[in-house]
Coordinates of C-alpha atoms in Angstrom, one line a residue:
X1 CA 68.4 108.3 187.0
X2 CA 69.8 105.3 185.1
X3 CA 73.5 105.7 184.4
X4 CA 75.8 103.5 182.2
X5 CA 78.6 102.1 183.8
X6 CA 81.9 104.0 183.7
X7 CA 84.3 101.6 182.1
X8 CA 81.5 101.2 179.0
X9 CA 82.0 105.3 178.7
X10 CA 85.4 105.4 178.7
X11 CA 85.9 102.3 176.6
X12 CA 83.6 103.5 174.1
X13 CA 85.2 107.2 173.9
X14 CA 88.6 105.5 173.7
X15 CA 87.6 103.1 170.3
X16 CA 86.4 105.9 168.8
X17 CA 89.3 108.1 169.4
X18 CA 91.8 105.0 167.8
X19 CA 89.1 104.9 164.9
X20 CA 89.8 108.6 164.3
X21 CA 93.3 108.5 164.7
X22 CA 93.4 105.5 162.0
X23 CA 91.5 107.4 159.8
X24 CA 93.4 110.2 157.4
X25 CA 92.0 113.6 157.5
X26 CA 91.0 114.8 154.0
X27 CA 92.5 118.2 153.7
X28 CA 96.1 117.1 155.2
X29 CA 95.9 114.8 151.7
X30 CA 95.2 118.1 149.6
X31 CA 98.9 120.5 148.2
X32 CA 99.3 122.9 150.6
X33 CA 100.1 125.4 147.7
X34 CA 97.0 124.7 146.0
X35 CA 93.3 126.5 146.8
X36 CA 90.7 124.7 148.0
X37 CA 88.4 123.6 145.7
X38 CA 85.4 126.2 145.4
X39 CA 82.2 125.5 147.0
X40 CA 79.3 124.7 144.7
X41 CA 76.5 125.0 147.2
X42 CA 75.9 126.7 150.2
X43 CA 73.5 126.5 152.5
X44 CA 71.6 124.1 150.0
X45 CA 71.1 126.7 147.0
X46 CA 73.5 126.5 144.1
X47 CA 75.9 129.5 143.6
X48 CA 75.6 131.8 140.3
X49 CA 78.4 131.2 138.5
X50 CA 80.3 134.3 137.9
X51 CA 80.6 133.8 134.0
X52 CA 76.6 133.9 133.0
X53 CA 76.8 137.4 133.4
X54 CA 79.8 138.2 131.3
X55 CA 78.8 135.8 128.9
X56 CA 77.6 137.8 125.5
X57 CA 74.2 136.9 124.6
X58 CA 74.3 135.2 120.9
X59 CA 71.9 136.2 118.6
X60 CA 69.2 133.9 116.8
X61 CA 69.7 133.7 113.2
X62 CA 66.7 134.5 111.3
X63 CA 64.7 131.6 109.3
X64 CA 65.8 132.1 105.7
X65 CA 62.3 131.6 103.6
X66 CA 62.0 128.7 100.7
X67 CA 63.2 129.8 97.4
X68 CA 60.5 129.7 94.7
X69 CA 62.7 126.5 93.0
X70 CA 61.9 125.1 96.5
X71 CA 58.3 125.9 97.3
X72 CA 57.7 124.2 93.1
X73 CA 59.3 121.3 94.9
X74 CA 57.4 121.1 98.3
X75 CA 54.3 121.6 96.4
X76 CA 55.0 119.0 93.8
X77 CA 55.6 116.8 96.9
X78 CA 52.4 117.1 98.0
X79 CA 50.8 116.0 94.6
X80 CA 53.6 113.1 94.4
X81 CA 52.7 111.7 98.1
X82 CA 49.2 111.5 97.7
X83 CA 48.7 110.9 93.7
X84 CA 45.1 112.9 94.3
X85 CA 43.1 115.7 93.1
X86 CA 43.2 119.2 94.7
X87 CA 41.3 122.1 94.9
X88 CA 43.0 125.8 95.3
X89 CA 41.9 126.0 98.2
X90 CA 43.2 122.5 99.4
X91 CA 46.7 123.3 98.2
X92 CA 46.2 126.5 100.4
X93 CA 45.7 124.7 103.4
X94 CA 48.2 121.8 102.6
X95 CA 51.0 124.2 101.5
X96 CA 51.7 125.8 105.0
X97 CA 52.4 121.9 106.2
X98 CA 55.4 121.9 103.6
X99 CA 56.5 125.4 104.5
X100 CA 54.9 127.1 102.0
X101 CA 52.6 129.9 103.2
X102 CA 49.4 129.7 101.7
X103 CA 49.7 133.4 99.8
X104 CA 52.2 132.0 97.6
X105 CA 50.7 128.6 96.9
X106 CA 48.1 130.0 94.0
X107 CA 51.4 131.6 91.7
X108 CA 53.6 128.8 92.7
X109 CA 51.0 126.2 91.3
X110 CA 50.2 128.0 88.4
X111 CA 54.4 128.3 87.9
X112 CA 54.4 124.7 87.5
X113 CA 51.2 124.5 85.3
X114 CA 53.2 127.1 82.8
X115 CA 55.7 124.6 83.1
X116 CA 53.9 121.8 82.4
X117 CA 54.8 119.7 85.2
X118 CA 51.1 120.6 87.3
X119 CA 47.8 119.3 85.0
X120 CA 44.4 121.5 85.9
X121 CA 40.7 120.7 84.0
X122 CA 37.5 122.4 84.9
X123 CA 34.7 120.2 86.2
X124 CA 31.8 121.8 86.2
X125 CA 32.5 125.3 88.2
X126 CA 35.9 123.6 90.2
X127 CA 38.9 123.6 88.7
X128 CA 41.1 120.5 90.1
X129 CA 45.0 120.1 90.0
X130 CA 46.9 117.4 89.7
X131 CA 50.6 115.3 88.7
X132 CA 52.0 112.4 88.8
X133 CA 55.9 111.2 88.9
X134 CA 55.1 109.6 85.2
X135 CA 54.0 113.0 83.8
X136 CA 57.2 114.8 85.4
X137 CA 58.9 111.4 84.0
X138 CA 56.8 112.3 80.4
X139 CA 57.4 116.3 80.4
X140 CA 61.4 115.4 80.9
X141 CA 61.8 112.8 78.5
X142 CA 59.6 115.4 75.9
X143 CA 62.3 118.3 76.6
X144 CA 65.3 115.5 76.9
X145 CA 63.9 114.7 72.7
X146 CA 63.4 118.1 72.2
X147 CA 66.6 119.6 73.0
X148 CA 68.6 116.3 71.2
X149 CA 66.7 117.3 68.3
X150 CA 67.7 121.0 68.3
X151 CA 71.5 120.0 68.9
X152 CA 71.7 117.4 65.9
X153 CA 69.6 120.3 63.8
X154 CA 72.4 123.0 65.2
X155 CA 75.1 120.8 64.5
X156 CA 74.0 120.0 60.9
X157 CA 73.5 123.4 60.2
X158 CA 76.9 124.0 61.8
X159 CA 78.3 121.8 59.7
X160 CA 76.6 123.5 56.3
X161 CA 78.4 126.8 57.3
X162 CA 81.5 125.4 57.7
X163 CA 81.3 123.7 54.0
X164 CA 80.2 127.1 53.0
X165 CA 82.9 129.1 54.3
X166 CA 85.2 126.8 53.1
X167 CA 83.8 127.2 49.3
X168 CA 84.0 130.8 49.7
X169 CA 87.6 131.3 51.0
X170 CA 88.2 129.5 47.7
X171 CA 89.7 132.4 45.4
X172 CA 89.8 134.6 48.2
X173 CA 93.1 134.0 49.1
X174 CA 95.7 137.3 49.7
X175 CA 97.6 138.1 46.1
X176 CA 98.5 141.0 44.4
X177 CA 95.4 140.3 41.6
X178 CA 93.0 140.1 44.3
X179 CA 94.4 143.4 45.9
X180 CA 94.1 145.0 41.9
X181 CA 90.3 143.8 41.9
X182 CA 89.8 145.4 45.1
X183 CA 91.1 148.3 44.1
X184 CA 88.8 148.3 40.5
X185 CA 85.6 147.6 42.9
X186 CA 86.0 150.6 44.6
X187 CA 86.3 152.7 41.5
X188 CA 83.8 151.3 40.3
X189 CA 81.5 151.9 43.3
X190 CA 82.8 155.6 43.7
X191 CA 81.8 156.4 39.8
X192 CA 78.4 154.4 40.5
X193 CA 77.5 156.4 43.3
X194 CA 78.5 159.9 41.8
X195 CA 76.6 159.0 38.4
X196 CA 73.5 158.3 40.8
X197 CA 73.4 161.7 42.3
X198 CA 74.0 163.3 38.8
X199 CA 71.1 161.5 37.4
X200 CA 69.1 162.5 40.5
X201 CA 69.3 166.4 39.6
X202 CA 67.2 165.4 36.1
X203 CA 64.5 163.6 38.0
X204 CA 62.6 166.1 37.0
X205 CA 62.6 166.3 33.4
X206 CA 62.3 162.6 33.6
X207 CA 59.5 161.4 30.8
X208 CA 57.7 158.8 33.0
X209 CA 58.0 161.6 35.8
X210 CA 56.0 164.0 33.3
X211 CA 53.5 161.3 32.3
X212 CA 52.4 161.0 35.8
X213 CA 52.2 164.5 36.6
X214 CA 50.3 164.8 33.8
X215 CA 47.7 162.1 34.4
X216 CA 47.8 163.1 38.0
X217 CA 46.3 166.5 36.9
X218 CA 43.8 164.7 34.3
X219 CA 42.3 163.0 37.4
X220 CA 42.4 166.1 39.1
X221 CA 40.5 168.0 36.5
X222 CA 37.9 165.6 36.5
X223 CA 37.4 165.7 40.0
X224 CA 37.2 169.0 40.1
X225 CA 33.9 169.2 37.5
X226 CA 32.3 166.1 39.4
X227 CA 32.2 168.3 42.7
X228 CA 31.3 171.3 40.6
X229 CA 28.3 169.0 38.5
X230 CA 27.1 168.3 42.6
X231 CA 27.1 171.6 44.0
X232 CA 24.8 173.2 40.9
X233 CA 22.9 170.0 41.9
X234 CA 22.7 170.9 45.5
X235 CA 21.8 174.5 44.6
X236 CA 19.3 173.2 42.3
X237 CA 17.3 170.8 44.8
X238 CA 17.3 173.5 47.8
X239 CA 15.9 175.9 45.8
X240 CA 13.2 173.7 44.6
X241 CA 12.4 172.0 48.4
X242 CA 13.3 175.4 50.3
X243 CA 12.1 178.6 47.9
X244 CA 11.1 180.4 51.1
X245 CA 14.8 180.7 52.1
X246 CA 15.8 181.7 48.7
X247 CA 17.9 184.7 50.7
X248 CA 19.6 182.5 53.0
X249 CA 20.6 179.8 50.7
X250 CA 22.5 182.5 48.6
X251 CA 23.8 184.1 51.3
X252 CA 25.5 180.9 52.6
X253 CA 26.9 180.1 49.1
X254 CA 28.6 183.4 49.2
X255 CA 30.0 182.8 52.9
X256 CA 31.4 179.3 52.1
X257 CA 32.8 180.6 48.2
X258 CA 30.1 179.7 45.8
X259 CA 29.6 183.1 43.8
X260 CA 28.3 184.0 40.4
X261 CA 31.7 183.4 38.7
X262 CA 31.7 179.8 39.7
X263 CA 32.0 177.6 36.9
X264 CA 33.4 174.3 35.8
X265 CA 36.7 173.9 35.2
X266 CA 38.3 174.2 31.0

């Protein structure tokens, strides 16, 4: 058996006992007062740390959905982007892309359409949508005119009702005369009103009141012979077309008023 030679053993244990000795030992270095630091592995796994679970879980907030004022915008995008034609059903499968589900894309185009910011035309049985930036620039410079011209036609006729509350405080102002007119008015008014109802009670014996009444029953009397002249008539013709039923014709004058006494009216 091969065997190194004894002063190589002993010289080799004693340099690595003065390498040792020179170097510091690692936990000597460390505060005596202090912990040792906390082991992060062991045996090669990684420890669970003690806080994951203590740790309240934090909830997810929810998607907040567009606002309609946001899904006329995203949809408006899509017609600004491409400066195409669409179809419905196009829209419907663009709109998702923009967050826009595709249930909501048929009222939110026609939205804009009321608005005049979306164009549509029939071509043949399709009907196609489509806008521009220039016809959103158009519609807004069409209200912009719109709503200048209302203000200068509010602020002239502003300006009338000033001048003509200004020409009627004129003579209106507080005095003891204007108090004494007041005053007149409202005796005036009060006798007005009470010579009114005393006039009503005499409404009847007014003369144009009796000149109605009495061509009111004028007309009445005339009508009266006219349906009396078409009943004889009526008699007349059913007793010539049905003489069979002479019986029956008589009794159903009798059942619905007609008797012998009926004449025309004096």
């Amino acid at each position: 058996m091969y065997s190194l030679p004894r002063q190589t053993i002993g010289s080799g244990i004693k340099k690595k006992t003065k390498e040792s000795a020179s170097k510091p030992n690692v936990l000597e270095l460390l505060p005596t007062s202090s912990p040792p630091p906390p082991l992060l592995f062991s045996q090669g796994f990684p420890s669970r740390c003690s806080c994951d679970s203590q740790a309240p879980a934090i909830p997810m907030s929810k998607k907040r959905g567009l606002s309609l004022e946001e899904k006329r915008e995203q949809i408006l995008q899509i017609f600004y982007e491409s400066q195409d034609f669409f179809l419905l059903k196009e829209l419907e499968k663009l709109g998702p892309k923009k967050g826009v589900i595709s249930q909501s894309v048929k009222d939110v185009v026609q939205s804009l359409v009321d608005d005049d910011l979306v164009l549509k035309d029939k071509i043949g049985t399709s009907v196609y949508f489509w806008s521009l930036p220039s016809c959103a620039g158009n519609q807004l410079r069409n209200t912009c005119s719109k709503l200048e011209s209302d203000l200068s036609s509010c602020r002239k006729h502003f300006a009338e009702l000033v001048e003509q509350r200004d020409i009627l405080k004129k003579g209106r102002e507080e005095s003891d005369e204007r108090e004494a007119a007041l005053e007149e008015l409202k005796t005036v008014e009060l006798q007005h009103k009470k010579l009114k109802e005393e006039l009503a009670c005499y409404a009847d014996n007014d003369p144009a009141a009796l000149e109605a009444i009495k061509n009111a029953i004028d007309v009445a009397h005339s009508a009266a012979n006219r349906w009396t002249d078409n009943i004889f008539t009526l008699q007349q013709w059913c007793s010539t077309n049905f003489p069979e039923a002479k019986e029956q014709l008589e009794r159903l004058y009798k059942e619905v008023g007609i008797t012998d006494d009926f004449e025309y009216l004096q």
